[in-house]
Short mmCIF file of C-alpha atoms in Angstrom, two decimals:
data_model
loop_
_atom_site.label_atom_id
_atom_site.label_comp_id
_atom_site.label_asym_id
_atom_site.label_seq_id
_atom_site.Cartn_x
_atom_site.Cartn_y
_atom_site.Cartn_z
CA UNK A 4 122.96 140.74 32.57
CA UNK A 5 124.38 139.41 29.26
CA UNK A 6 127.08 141.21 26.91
CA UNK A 7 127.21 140.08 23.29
CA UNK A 8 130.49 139.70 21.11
CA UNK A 9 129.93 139.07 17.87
CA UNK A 10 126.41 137.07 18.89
CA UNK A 11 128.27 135.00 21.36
CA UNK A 12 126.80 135.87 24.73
CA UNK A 13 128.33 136.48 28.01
CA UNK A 14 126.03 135.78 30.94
CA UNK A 15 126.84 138.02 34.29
CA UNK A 16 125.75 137.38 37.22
CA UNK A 17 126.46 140.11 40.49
CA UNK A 18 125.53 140.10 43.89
CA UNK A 19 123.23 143.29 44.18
CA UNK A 20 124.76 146.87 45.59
CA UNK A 21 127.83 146.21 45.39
CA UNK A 22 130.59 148.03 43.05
CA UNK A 23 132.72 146.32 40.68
CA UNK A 24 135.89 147.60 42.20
CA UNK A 25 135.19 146.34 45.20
CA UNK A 26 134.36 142.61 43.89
CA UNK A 27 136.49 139.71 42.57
CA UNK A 28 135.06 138.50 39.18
CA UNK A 29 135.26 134.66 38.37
CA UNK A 30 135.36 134.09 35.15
CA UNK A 31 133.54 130.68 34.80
CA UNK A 32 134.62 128.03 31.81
CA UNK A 33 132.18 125.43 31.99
CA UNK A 34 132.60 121.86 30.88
CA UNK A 35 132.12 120.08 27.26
CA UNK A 36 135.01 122.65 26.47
CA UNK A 37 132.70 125.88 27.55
CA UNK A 38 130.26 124.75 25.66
CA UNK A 39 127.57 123.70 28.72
CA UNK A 40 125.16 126.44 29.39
CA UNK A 41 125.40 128.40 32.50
CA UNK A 42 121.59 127.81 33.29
CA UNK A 43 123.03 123.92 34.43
CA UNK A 44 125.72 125.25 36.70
CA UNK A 45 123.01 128.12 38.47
CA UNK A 46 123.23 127.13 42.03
CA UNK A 47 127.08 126.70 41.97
CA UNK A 48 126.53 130.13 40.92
CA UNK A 49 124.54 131.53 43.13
CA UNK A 50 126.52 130.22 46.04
CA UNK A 51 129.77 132.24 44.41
CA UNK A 52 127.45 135.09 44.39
CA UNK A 53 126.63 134.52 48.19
CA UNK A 54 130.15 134.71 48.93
CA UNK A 55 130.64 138.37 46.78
CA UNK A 56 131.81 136.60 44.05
CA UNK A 57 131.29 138.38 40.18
CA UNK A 58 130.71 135.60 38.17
CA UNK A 59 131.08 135.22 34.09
CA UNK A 60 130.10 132.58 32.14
CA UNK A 61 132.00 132.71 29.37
CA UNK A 62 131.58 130.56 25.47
CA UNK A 63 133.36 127.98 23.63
CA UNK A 64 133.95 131.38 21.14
CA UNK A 65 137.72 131.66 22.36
CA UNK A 66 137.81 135.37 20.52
CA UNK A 67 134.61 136.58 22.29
CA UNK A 68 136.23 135.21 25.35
CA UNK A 69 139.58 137.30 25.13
CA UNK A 70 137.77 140.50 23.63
CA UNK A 71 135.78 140.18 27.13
CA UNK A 72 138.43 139.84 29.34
CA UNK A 73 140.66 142.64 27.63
CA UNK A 74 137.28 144.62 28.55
CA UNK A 75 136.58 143.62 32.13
CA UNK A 76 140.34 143.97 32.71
CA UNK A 77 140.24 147.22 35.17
CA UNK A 78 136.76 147.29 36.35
CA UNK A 79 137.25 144.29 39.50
CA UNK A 80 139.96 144.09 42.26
CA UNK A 81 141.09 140.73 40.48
CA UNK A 82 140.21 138.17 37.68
CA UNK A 83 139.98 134.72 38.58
CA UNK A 84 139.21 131.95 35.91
CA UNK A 85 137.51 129.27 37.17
CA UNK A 86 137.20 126.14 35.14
CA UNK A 87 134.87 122.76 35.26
CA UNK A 88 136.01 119.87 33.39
CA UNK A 89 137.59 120.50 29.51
CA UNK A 90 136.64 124.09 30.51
CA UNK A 91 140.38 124.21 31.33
CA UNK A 92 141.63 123.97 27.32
CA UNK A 93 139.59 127.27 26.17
CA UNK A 94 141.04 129.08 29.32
CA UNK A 95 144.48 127.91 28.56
CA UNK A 96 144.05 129.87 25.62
CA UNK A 97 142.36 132.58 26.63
CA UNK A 98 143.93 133.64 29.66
CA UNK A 99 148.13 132.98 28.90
CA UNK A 100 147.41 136.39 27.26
CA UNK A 101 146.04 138.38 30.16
CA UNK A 102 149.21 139.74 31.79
CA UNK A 103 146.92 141.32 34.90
CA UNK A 104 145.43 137.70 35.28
CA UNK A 105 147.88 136.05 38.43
CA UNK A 106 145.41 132.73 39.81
CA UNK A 107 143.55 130.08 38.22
CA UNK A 108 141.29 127.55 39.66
CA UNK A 109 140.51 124.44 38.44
CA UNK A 110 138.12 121.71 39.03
CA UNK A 111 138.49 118.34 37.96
CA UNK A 112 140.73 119.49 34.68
CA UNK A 113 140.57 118.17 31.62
CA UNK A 114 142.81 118.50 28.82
CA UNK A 115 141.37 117.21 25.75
CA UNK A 116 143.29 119.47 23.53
CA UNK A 117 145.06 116.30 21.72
CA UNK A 118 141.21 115.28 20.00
CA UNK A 119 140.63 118.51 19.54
CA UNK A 120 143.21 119.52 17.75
CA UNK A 121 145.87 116.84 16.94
CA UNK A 122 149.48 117.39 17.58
CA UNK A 123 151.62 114.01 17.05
CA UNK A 124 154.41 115.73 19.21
CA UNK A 125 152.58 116.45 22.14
CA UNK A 126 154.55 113.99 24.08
CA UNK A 127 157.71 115.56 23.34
CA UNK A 128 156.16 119.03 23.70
CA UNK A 129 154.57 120.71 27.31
CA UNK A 130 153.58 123.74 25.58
CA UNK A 131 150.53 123.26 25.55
CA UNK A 132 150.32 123.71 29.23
CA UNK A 133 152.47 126.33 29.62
CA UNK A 134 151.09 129.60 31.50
CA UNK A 135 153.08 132.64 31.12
CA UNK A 136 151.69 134.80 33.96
CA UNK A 137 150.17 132.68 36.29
CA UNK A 138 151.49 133.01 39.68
CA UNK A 139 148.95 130.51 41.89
CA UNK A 140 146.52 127.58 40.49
CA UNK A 141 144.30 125.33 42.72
CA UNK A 142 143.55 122.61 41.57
CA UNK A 143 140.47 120.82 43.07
CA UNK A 144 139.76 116.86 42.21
CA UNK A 145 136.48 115.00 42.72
CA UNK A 146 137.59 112.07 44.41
CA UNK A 147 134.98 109.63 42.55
CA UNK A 148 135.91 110.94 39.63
CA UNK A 149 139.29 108.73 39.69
CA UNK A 150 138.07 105.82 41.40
CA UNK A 151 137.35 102.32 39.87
CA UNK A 152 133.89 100.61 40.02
CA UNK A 153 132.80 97.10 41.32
CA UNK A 154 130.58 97.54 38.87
CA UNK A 155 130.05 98.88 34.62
CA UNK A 156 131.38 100.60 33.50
CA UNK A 157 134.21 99.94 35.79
CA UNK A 158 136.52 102.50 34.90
CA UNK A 159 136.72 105.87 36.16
CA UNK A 160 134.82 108.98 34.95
CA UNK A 161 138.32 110.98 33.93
CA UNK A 162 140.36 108.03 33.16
CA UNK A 163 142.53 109.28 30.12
CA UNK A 164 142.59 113.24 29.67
CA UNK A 165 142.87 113.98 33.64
CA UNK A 166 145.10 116.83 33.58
CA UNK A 167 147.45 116.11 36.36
CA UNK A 168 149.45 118.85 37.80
CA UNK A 169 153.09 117.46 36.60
CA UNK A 170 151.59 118.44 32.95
CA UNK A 171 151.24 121.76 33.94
CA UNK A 172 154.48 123.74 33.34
CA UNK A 173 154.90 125.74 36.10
CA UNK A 174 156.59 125.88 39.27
CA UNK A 175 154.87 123.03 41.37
CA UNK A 176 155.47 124.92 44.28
CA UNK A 177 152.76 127.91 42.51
CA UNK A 178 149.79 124.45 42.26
CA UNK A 179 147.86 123.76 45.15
CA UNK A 180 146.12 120.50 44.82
CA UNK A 181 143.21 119.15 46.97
CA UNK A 182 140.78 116.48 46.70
CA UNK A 183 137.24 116.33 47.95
CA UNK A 184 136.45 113.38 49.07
CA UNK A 185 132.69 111.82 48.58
CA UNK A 186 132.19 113.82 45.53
CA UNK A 187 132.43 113.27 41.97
CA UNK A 188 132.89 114.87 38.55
CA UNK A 189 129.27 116.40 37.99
CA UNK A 190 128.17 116.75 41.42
CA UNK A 191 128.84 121.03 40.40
CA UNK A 192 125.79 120.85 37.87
CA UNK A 193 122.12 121.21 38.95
CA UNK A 194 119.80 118.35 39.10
CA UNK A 195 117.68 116.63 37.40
CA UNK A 196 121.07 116.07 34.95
CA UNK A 197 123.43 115.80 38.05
CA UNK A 198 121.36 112.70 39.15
CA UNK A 199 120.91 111.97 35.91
CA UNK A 200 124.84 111.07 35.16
CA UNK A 201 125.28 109.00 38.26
CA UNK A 202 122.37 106.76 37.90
CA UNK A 203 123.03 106.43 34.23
CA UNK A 204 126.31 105.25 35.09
CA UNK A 205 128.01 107.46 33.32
CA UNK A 206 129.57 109.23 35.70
#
């Protein structure tokens, strides 16, 4: 089902008979900084639903985002943001305000916040990474996503903004980092435009 803030739409998706107390809700920011449709990430989806898994697919609207979660903020047993790519800049901002909010998952993190909005003393300043309430964050890495190529365009897919987990300022003992090995960075999207980044080369 889809809830509307403002004409920015949510999109819901629930494993059937099933109550939302008794379900953990994963609230999905996708990549291009939330702004790639949840229609391209479906069978990732559907797999968290398999497992009992709410799932949200949340906007690049960062307002709509928090109104939402302020909303959905006693109807689960927990809120997890998960986050794909640059997803992980509009959940910095959204979440660090959500005191009930305690884990965070990541996948191949990007911070691009320095394009987006451009802050000459960033590399004097962590704030930017900074979570207030956050008491666990995986962090998962495509392992092709960081290697070098024999071949164009030679350098890896995440070669710049890679969000490592030193950036983040929190207790490195709270990050859990793993890396999957044999994957890469849009290997989580549906195909045809999964196959269509590797064999384009861009990814």
């Amino acid at each position: 089902y889809k809830k509307n803030y403002h004409n920015n739409i949510i999109k819901v998706y629930e494993p059937k008979n099933i109550a939302k107390e008794e379900l953990d809700c994963l609230v999905f920011y996708t990549g291009a900084n939330s702004v790639i449709p949840a229609e391209i990430y479906s069978n990732f989806i559907k797999t968290l639903n398999n497992y009992n898994f709410s799932v949200s697919v949340v906007t690049n609207n960062n307002e709509a985002t928090s109104e939402f979660l302020y909303d959905i903020r006693d109807n689960y047993k927990e809120i997890i943001p998960i986050t794909h790519s640059s997803g992980y800049v509009n959940a910095f901002k959204t979440i660090n305000m959500q005191k009930n909010i305690k884990k965070a998952v990541f996948l191949d993190p990007v911070d691009n916040s320095n394009v987006l909005n451009f802050n000459p003393l960033k590399f004097v300043n962590n704030d930017n990474n900074k979570f207030n309430h956050l008491e666990k964050i995986l962090v998962l890495n495509a392992e092709k996503s960081y290697k070098w190529s024999r071949i164009p365009p030679f350098i890896p897919f995440i070669p710049v903004f890679r969000l490592k987990r030193n950036d983040l300022s929190i207790e490195q003992s709270k990050i859990k980092e793993i890396t999957i090995k044999n994957y890469g960075h849009c290997d989580i999207i549906n195909n045809p435009y999964r196959n269509l980044m590797h064999y384009s080369r861009i990814s």
